[in-house]
Short mmCIF file of C-alpha atoms and ligand atoms in Angstrom, two decimals:
data_model
loop_
_atom_site.label_atom_id
_atom_site.label_comp_id
_atom_site.label_asym_id
_atom_site.label_seq_id
_atom_site.Cartn_x
_atom_site.Cartn_y
_atom_site.Cartn_z
CA MET A 11 88.03 120.73 138.41
CA LEU A 12 91.79 120.72 138.44
CA SER A 13 93.36 122.29 135.35
CA LEU A 14 96.59 121.07 133.83
CA ASP A 15 98.10 124.55 134.27
CA HIS A 16 97.42 124.42 138.01
CA ALA A 17 98.81 120.88 138.23
CA ARG A 18 101.91 122.03 136.38
CA ASP A 19 102.51 124.74 139.00
CA ILE A 20 102.20 122.16 141.76
CA ALA A 21 104.53 119.73 139.97
CA ALA A 22 107.11 122.53 139.74
CA GLN A 23 107.30 122.55 143.55
CA PHE A 24 108.95 119.13 143.46
CA HIS A 25 112.54 118.26 142.80
CA ILE A 26 112.35 117.05 139.18
CA GLU A 27 114.17 117.85 135.96
CA HIS A 28 112.89 120.59 133.64
CA PRO A 29 111.26 120.92 131.21
CA PHE A 30 108.53 118.43 131.95
CA GLU A 31 105.28 117.32 130.37
CA ILE A 32 102.15 116.63 132.37
CA GLU A 33 98.88 114.81 131.64
CA PHE A 34 95.99 113.30 133.57
CA PHE A 35 96.78 109.69 134.54
CA GLU A 36 94.44 107.09 133.06
CA GLY A 37 95.30 104.46 135.66
CA ARG A 38 94.14 106.50 138.68
CA GLY A 39 92.07 104.83 141.44
CA ASN A 40 88.57 105.54 142.76
CA ILE A 41 89.46 108.03 145.46
CA ASN A 42 92.40 110.29 144.57
CA LEU A 43 90.94 111.54 141.32
CA ASP A 44 93.59 114.24 140.87
CA THR A 45 96.40 111.98 139.66
CA LEU A 46 98.81 113.10 136.94
CA LEU A 47 101.61 111.54 134.96
CA ILE A 48 104.75 113.56 134.46
CA SER A 49 107.57 113.01 132.05
CA ALA A 50 110.61 115.08 132.95
CA GLY A 51 113.96 116.10 131.51
CA PRO A 52 115.82 114.85 128.46
CA GLU A 53 115.51 111.24 129.66
CA LYS A 54 111.75 111.58 130.08
CA ARG A 55 111.80 110.22 133.58
CA ALA A 56 108.23 109.37 134.67
CA TYR A 57 106.59 110.46 137.93
CA LEU A 58 103.10 110.39 139.40
CA LEU A 59 101.73 113.51 141.05
CA GLN A 60 98.73 113.01 143.29
CA ARG A 61 96.46 115.00 145.59
CA VAL A 62 95.26 113.10 148.63
CA ASN A 63 91.44 113.48 148.44
CA PRO A 64 90.47 115.48 151.57
CA ASP A 65 86.79 114.41 151.36
CA VAL A 66 87.91 110.85 152.05
CA PHE A 67 91.15 111.43 153.95
CA PRO A 68 90.59 114.43 156.26
CA MET A 69 93.77 113.49 158.15
CA ALA A 70 96.15 113.57 155.20
CA ASP A 71 99.18 113.99 157.47
CA ARG A 72 98.47 110.57 158.90
CA VAL A 73 98.09 109.10 155.42
CA MET A 74 101.56 110.37 154.68
CA ALA A 75 102.93 109.11 158.02
CA GLY A 76 101.64 105.60 157.24
CA MET A 77 103.00 105.73 153.72
CA ILE A 78 106.41 106.84 154.92
CA ALA A 79 106.45 104.13 157.63
CA SER A 80 105.69 101.50 154.99
CA ILE A 81 108.34 102.76 152.57
CA GLU A 82 110.97 102.96 155.31
CA ALA A 83 110.19 99.49 156.67
CA GLN A 84 110.35 97.94 153.19
CA LYS A 85 113.66 99.67 152.37
CA GLN A 86 115.17 98.71 155.71
CA SER A 87 114.16 95.06 155.36
CA ILE A 88 115.55 94.87 151.84
CA HIS A 89 118.73 96.56 153.01
CA GLN A 90 119.07 93.80 155.59
CA GLY A 91 118.78 91.20 152.87
CA LEU A 92 115.15 90.19 153.34
CA GLY A 93 113.42 89.36 150.07
CA ALA A 94 116.61 90.19 148.16
CA GLU A 95 115.96 87.43 145.64
CA THR A 96 112.45 88.67 144.84
CA GLY A 97 113.41 91.82 142.87
CA TRP A 98 110.86 93.74 144.95
CA GLN A 99 110.56 97.46 144.15
CA VAL A 100 109.64 99.90 146.91
CA PRO A 101 107.55 102.95 145.93
CA GLU A 102 109.58 106.15 146.53
CA LEU A 103 108.51 109.69 147.26
CA VAL A 104 110.12 112.55 145.36
CA PRO A 105 110.99 115.42 147.73
CA THR A 106 109.89 118.99 147.16
CA LYS A 107 112.48 121.65 146.36
CA GLU A 108 112.38 122.49 150.06
CA GLY A 109 113.24 118.91 150.93
CA ARG A 110 109.82 117.92 152.27
CA LEU A 111 108.08 114.69 151.33
CA PHE A 112 104.83 116.38 150.34
CA HIS A 113 103.56 119.79 149.33
CA GLU A 114 100.62 121.49 151.00
CA GLU A 115 98.42 123.63 148.80
CA ASP A 116 94.67 123.15 149.00
CA GLY A 117 95.36 119.74 150.51
CA VAL A 118 98.33 117.43 150.41
CA TRP A 119 100.18 116.72 147.17
CA ARG A 120 102.86 114.08 146.81
CA MET A 121 104.99 112.86 143.96
CA MET A 122 106.23 109.32 143.39
CA PHE A 123 108.68 107.78 140.99
CA TYR A 124 106.76 105.83 138.38
CA ILE A 125 107.97 102.23 138.55
CA GLU A 126 109.27 101.49 135.05
CA GLY A 127 108.88 98.13 133.33
CA ALA A 128 105.82 97.30 135.42
CA ILE A 129 102.30 96.41 134.44
CA SER A 130 99.06 96.21 136.45
CA TYR A 131 95.58 94.84 135.80
CA LYS A 132 92.15 96.02 136.91
CA SER A 133 90.97 92.43 136.84
CA LEU A 134 92.21 89.05 135.65
CA SER A 135 89.96 89.29 132.59
CA GLU A 136 92.75 91.37 131.06
CA LEU A 137 94.84 88.20 130.93
CA PRO A 138 94.19 85.12 128.79
CA ASP A 139 92.68 82.13 130.62
CA HIS A 140 95.89 80.14 130.85
CA ARG A 141 97.81 82.95 132.60
CA ARG A 142 95.27 83.77 135.30
CA SER A 143 96.25 81.22 137.93
CA GLU A 144 99.88 82.11 137.57
CA ALA A 145 99.07 85.82 138.07
CA ALA A 146 96.87 85.01 141.09
CA PHE A 147 99.73 83.00 142.61
CA GLU A 148 102.01 86.00 142.07
CA VAL A 149 99.58 88.39 143.75
CA GLY A 150 99.30 86.06 146.75
CA ARG A 151 103.06 85.81 146.92
CA GLY A 152 103.29 89.59 146.57
CA LEU A 153 101.12 90.22 149.61
CA ALA A 154 103.15 87.72 151.62
CA ILE A 155 106.40 89.44 150.59
CA TYR A 156 104.94 92.83 151.46
CA ASN A 157 103.83 91.53 154.86
CA ASP A 158 107.29 90.14 155.55
CA LEU A 159 108.98 93.40 154.56
CA THR A 160 106.70 95.52 156.74
CA ALA A 161 106.48 93.18 159.72
CA THR A 162 108.83 95.47 161.66
CA ILE A 163 106.28 98.29 161.79
CA GLU A 164 104.98 98.48 165.33
CA SER A 165 101.25 98.71 164.88
CA GLU A 166 100.79 100.24 168.36
CA THR A 167 102.76 103.33 167.35
CA LEU A 168 101.28 103.62 163.85
CA PRO A 169 98.63 106.33 163.45
CA THR A 170 95.27 105.30 162.01
CA ALA A 171 95.32 106.91 158.58
CA LEU A 172 91.57 106.74 158.19
CA PRO A 173 89.62 106.17 161.40
CA GLY A 174 86.58 103.97 160.79
CA TYR A 175 88.08 102.38 157.69
CA ARG A 176 87.26 98.67 157.37
CA ASN A 177 84.91 98.89 160.35
CA THR A 178 82.04 96.88 158.95
CA ARG A 179 79.58 98.02 161.62
CA ILE A 180 80.09 101.66 160.65
CA TYR A 181 79.46 100.86 156.98
CA PHE A 182 76.19 99.12 157.84
CA ASP A 183 75.18 102.09 159.98
CA GLN A 184 75.87 104.37 157.03
CA LEU A 185 73.66 102.16 154.87
CA ALA A 186 70.85 102.50 157.43
CA ALA A 187 71.29 106.30 157.42
CA ALA A 188 71.20 106.42 153.62
CA MET A 189 68.07 104.24 153.51
CA GLU A 190 66.40 106.54 155.99
CA GLY A 191 67.47 109.65 154.09
CA CYS A 192 69.37 111.43 156.88
CA ARG A 193 70.50 114.92 155.92
CA ASP A 194 71.58 116.29 159.23
CA VAL A 195 73.73 114.70 161.92
CA SER A 196 70.99 115.22 164.48
CA GLN A 197 68.82 112.71 162.59
CA THR A 198 71.45 110.01 162.84
CA GLU A 199 73.19 110.97 166.07
CA HIS A 200 72.44 107.58 167.66
CA ARG A 201 74.34 105.83 164.86
CA LEU A 202 77.49 107.93 164.89
CA PRO A 203 80.66 106.36 166.28
CA THR A 204 81.28 107.41 169.86
CA ASP A 205 85.03 107.82 169.45
CA PRO A 206 85.43 111.56 168.58
CA GLU A 207 88.14 110.99 165.98
CA THR A 208 86.21 108.27 164.16
CA ARG A 209 83.09 110.39 164.30
CA GLN A 210 84.92 113.34 162.81
CA THR A 211 86.19 111.36 159.81
CA THR A 212 83.03 109.35 159.13
CA GLU A 213 80.22 111.79 159.99
CA ARG A 214 79.82 113.17 156.49
CA HIS A 215 79.29 109.68 155.10
CA PHE A 216 76.08 109.34 157.10
CA LEU A 217 74.43 112.17 155.19
CA CYS A 218 72.56 112.16 151.89
CA ALA A 219 73.64 114.59 149.22
CA CYS A 220 71.21 113.91 146.35
CA SER A 221 67.67 115.29 146.14
CA GLU A 222 64.96 113.41 148.02
CA GLY A 223 63.32 112.45 144.70
CA GLU A 224 66.55 110.99 143.41
CA ARG A 225 67.27 109.17 146.67
CA LEU A 226 63.83 107.53 146.68
CA ALA A 227 64.15 106.55 143.02
CA ARG A 228 67.47 104.90 143.79
CA LEU A 229 66.23 103.23 146.98
CA ASN A 230 63.09 101.84 145.32
CA ASP A 231 64.82 100.74 142.12
CA PRO A 232 63.37 97.19 141.66
CA GLU A 233 66.70 95.92 140.35
CA LEU A 234 68.41 96.81 143.64
CA GLN A 235 65.89 95.23 146.04
CA PRO A 236 67.32 91.69 146.22
CA PHE A 237 70.80 93.11 146.78
CA ILE A 238 69.64 95.39 149.60
CA GLN A 239 67.86 92.42 151.18
CA THR A 240 70.94 90.20 150.96
CA ALA A 241 73.14 92.88 152.49
CA LEU A 242 70.80 93.38 155.45
CA LYS A 243 70.31 89.64 155.96
CA TYR A 244 74.02 89.02 156.49
CA ARG A 245 74.81 92.03 158.67
CA ASP A 246 75.60 90.03 161.82
CA MET A 247 77.90 87.67 160.04
CA ALA A 248 79.64 90.60 158.30
CA ILE A 249 80.36 92.52 161.50
CA SER A 250 81.83 89.46 163.21
CA LEU A 251 85.34 90.25 161.90
CA THR A 252 85.13 93.76 163.35
CA GLU A 253 83.91 92.24 166.62
CA ALA A 254 86.82 89.79 166.69
CA ARG A 255 89.17 92.76 166.42
CA GLU A 256 87.36 94.64 169.13
CA THR A 257 87.44 91.74 171.58
CA GLY A 258 91.11 91.12 170.79
CA SER A 259 90.61 87.55 169.57
CA ILE A 260 92.55 88.50 166.45
CA ARG A 261 95.63 90.70 166.41
CA ASN A 262 96.20 94.14 165.02
CA THR A 263 99.08 94.37 162.58
CA ALA A 264 100.16 97.16 160.23
CA ILE A 265 98.02 96.46 157.19
CA HIS A 266 98.22 97.84 153.66
CA GLY A 267 94.49 98.41 153.46
CA ASP A 268 93.90 98.35 149.72
CA THR A 269 95.17 95.06 148.32
CA LYS A 270 93.05 94.73 145.21
CA ILE A 271 94.78 93.29 142.14
CA GLU A 272 95.04 96.76 140.61
CA ASN A 273 97.57 97.81 143.25
CA PHE A 274 100.02 94.97 142.53
CA LEU A 275 102.67 95.63 139.91
CA PHE A 276 104.05 92.83 137.77
CA ASP A 277 107.29 92.72 135.84
CA ALA A 278 106.13 93.25 132.26
CA LEU A 279 108.69 90.77 130.94
CA THR A 280 108.64 87.94 133.47
CA GLY A 281 105.14 88.31 134.93
CA ARG A 282 106.62 88.13 138.45
CA VAL A 283 105.08 90.36 141.12
CA MET A 284 107.35 93.30 141.87
CA SER A 285 105.56 95.86 144.04
CA LEU A 286 102.45 96.74 145.99
CA VAL A 287 101.54 100.40 145.48
CA ASP A 288 98.90 102.79 146.85
CA LEU A 289 100.14 103.23 150.40
CA ASP A 290 97.24 105.41 151.56
CA THR A 291 95.73 103.15 154.18
CA ILE A 292 98.69 101.80 156.19
CA MET A 293 97.16 101.39 159.65
CA PRO A 294 96.72 98.99 162.54
CA LEU A 295 94.07 96.39 161.61
CA THR A 296 93.94 92.68 160.88
CA TRP A 297 95.94 91.16 158.01
CA LEU A 298 92.75 89.19 157.28
CA ALA A 299 91.30 92.37 155.78
CA ASP A 300 94.18 92.53 153.28
CA TRP A 301 93.83 88.83 152.52
CA GLY A 302 90.08 89.17 152.01
CA ASP A 303 90.36 92.23 149.81
CA MET A 304 93.02 90.64 147.65
CA VAL A 305 91.09 87.40 147.13
CA ARG A 306 87.76 89.08 146.38
CA SER A 307 89.41 91.20 143.70
CA LEU A 308 91.01 88.19 142.03
CA VAL A 309 88.39 85.47 142.08
CA ASN A 310 85.83 87.71 140.36
CA VAL A 311 87.70 87.65 137.09
CA ALA A 312 85.11 89.96 135.50
CA GLY A 313 86.16 92.91 137.71
CA GLU A 314 84.35 95.53 139.77
CA LYS A 315 82.30 97.19 137.03
CA GLU A 316 80.76 94.20 135.23
CA ARG A 317 77.15 94.84 134.20
CA ASP A 318 76.45 91.24 133.23
CA LEU A 319 76.06 89.74 136.68
CA CYS A 320 76.11 86.19 135.29
CA LYS A 321 79.81 86.78 134.75
CA VAL A 322 80.38 87.47 138.43
CA GLN A 323 81.59 84.07 139.67
CA VAL A 324 84.23 82.61 141.95
CA ASP A 325 87.04 81.27 139.80
CA ARG A 326 88.08 78.17 141.70
CA GLU A 327 91.51 77.81 140.21
CA VAL A 328 92.26 81.43 140.96
CA TYR A 329 91.15 80.98 144.57
CA GLN A 330 93.45 78.01 144.89
CA ALA A 331 96.39 79.76 143.23
CA VAL A 332 96.21 82.93 145.34
CA THR A 333 95.97 80.83 148.53
CA GLU A 334 98.99 78.81 147.48
CA GLY A 335 100.98 81.94 146.57
CA PHE A 336 100.13 83.68 149.83
CA LEU A 337 100.81 80.71 152.07
CA SER A 338 104.03 79.82 150.24
CA THR A 339 105.80 82.72 151.90
CA ALA A 340 103.38 83.97 154.59
CA ALA A 341 105.13 84.70 157.86
CA THR A 342 103.30 83.97 161.07
CA ALA A 343 99.64 83.64 161.86
CA THR A 344 97.55 82.38 164.76
CA PRO A 345 95.32 79.31 164.32
CA GLU A 346 92.28 81.54 164.99
CA GLU A 347 93.30 83.83 162.16
CA ILE A 348 93.93 80.98 159.73
CA ALA A 349 90.48 79.56 160.46
CA LEU A 350 88.89 82.93 159.62
CA MET A 351 90.50 83.23 156.17
CA PRO A 352 87.52 82.02 154.07
CA MET A 353 85.11 84.15 156.09
CA ALA A 354 87.32 87.24 155.79
CA VAL A 355 86.99 87.07 151.99
CA GLN A 356 83.20 86.98 152.31
CA VAL A 357 83.16 89.81 154.84
CA ILE A 358 85.34 92.20 152.88
CA THR A 359 83.31 91.50 149.75
CA LEU A 360 79.98 92.23 151.43
CA GLU A 361 81.48 95.22 153.21
CA LEU A 362 82.59 96.73 149.93
CA GLY A 363 79.16 95.98 148.42
CA VAL A 364 77.55 97.85 151.33
CA ARG A 365 79.95 100.77 150.92
CA PHE A 366 79.12 101.11 147.22
CA LEU A 367 75.40 100.65 147.90
CA SER A 368 75.13 103.30 150.62
CA ASP A 369 77.21 105.68 148.55
CA TYR A 370 74.87 105.21 145.59
CA LEU A 371 71.83 105.78 147.80
CA ARG A 372 73.18 108.98 149.36
CA GLY A 373 74.45 110.46 146.09
CA ASP A 374 78.01 109.31 145.32
CA THR A 375 79.88 111.38 147.87
CA TYR A 376 82.64 108.93 148.81
CA PHE A 377 83.30 107.08 145.56
CA ALA A 378 82.90 110.31 143.61
CA LEU A 379 82.15 109.90 139.90
CA GLY A 380 84.64 111.09 137.31
CA ALA A 381 83.50 113.17 134.34
CA ASN A 382 83.17 110.11 132.09
CA ASP A 383 81.67 107.71 134.62
CA PRO A 384 78.09 106.44 134.12
CA HIS A 385 75.59 107.83 136.69
CA ASP A 386 74.84 104.34 138.05
CA LEU A 387 78.45 103.22 138.48
CA ASN A 388 78.17 102.74 142.24
CA LYS A 389 74.93 100.80 141.82
CA VAL A 390 76.68 98.42 139.41
CA ARG A 391 79.68 98.11 141.72
CA ALA A 392 77.38 97.36 144.67
CA MET A 393 75.49 94.66 142.76
CA VAL A 394 78.77 93.05 141.62
CA GLN A 395 80.16 92.76 145.15
CA ILE A 396 76.92 91.55 146.71
CA GLN A 397 76.48 89.00 143.93
CA LEU A 398 80.08 87.88 144.46
CA PHE A 399 79.39 87.57 148.20
CA GLU A 400 76.56 85.12 147.45
CA ARG A 401 78.80 83.12 145.14
CA LEU A 402 81.46 83.04 147.86
CA LEU A 403 78.95 81.62 150.36
CA GLU A 404 78.25 78.76 147.92
CA HIS A 405 81.97 78.25 147.44
CA GLU A 406 82.73 78.07 151.18
CA PRO A 407 83.17 74.26 151.47
CA GLU A 408 85.71 74.39 148.68
CA ALA A 409 87.47 77.38 150.22
CA ASN A 410 87.81 75.42 153.45
CA ALA A 411 89.19 72.42 151.57
CA ILE A 412 91.76 74.59 149.75
CA LEU A 413 92.81 76.12 153.02
CA ALA A 414 93.13 72.75 154.75
CA ASP A 415 95.46 71.68 151.93
CA PHE A 416 97.79 74.66 152.26
CA ALA A 417 97.45 75.96 155.82
CA THR A 418 99.71 73.31 157.32
CA ARG A 419 102.64 75.12 155.69
CA VAL A 420 102.15 78.29 157.72
CA PRO A 421 104.37 78.70 160.79
CA LEU A 422 101.90 79.25 163.62
CA ILE A 423 102.52 81.52 166.57
C1 GN1 B 513 89.12 102.52 146.86
O1 GN1 B 513 90.95 104.74 145.52
P1 GN1 B 513 91.26 103.32 145.39
O2 GN1 B 513 90.82 102.84 144.06
O3 GN1 B 513 92.67 103.05 145.68
C2 GN1 B 513 88.91 102.29 148.36
C3 GN1 B 513 89.05 100.82 148.75
C4 GN1 B 513 88.16 99.96 147.89
C5 GN1 B 513 88.47 100.20 146.42
C6 GN1 B 513 87.56 99.42 145.51
C7 GN1 B 513 90.40 104.64 150.91
O4 GN1 B 513 90.45 102.44 146.53
O5 GN1 B 513 88.68 100.65 150.10
O6 GN1 B 513 88.33 98.61 148.22
O7 GN1 B 513 88.34 101.60 146.11
N1 GN1 B 513 89.84 103.10 149.15
C8 GN1 B 513 89.40 103.84 150.18
O8 GN1 B 513 87.96 99.52 144.20
O9 GN1 B 513 88.22 103.86 150.54
MG1 MG B 514 93.58 103.11 147.61
#
């Protein structure tokens, strides 16, 4: 466990005012658990210090390359006047005393300016009913602005920050390995990705870490059975987006890769979207993944950790508002991509459900639990996403109707 004293020594490597105070950051995400808030100098300037989790991101240099490419593209576009009227804030890295953009010491550490005057939400339930659609519209608009600002990144030259990420087939293969109880790569060799780089980054997530007794108890938990069945039943449909990428019927663009509501910052006074943070997964993929991830995180107003599954529903007004916000400023898309928008939401939802489920079955090695997290957190998260997936299937005719209403506004290429 990281101590505050150690974190303080790392923070001192960066170019910030002294003296400074440091504390663990409450608003950290699921992956980079070592995230700290710093308040420096007489003006108490705030910064975030973060260690890129090497268990998830073995190629941290690429994570940083993607992040820097995103920051540079956004700054350049704004400099050229794009999105000037939006008040968009670009996340900024604080250099080390040696002038580097990150510090290497038992992994990669980076420091960012904390964006002042901003607010974020884990789910729309944190807002009163009457403000939810407006916030969903803003999130949709925010992703469209972000896409416009980063459209200059050439996805062919962008490194893949996390090989295998958002490859639905790999996640289903990991579920199969967890259900079978694989503990050694030799047992699951036939399932491992053939591309050496992808294999290297994903291999560990095919292996179980908990005791066999615990794994069987989790696998045979009666509460989980219908969710496991649903996941397996829709495998072919879920991997169709990955297949469309592989066959080239949809394009690769530089995506953000983690567009859940939590990563959008709003102006605390006006409620307008002002930034999209967490630039860990900038890589070539389809923008439909970002669209899907954003929508799934909004329409389930109850959020990712809701234990009362009756509350996991598709909020229709929110779906409509985020579509409207996104398409109000969205740049270009192909007709094939537009047609896949409702399905992409379903796919990313089920994919995330499968990721949580297999992680729970193998012993919480990817979505590692924090000290205060309940032991069944990943089980709950899996059930929420798979339940949401079923609700999204029911909602599909309406999703198509909403899209038909708004899609005519998108300039096609
Ligand atoms: C993870 O660490 P965080 O909270 O930014 C995950 C996303 C999931 C998300 C679900 C690299 O993001 O893919 O959608 O949790 N990031 C990675 O909350 O796996
Ligand atoms: Mg993230």
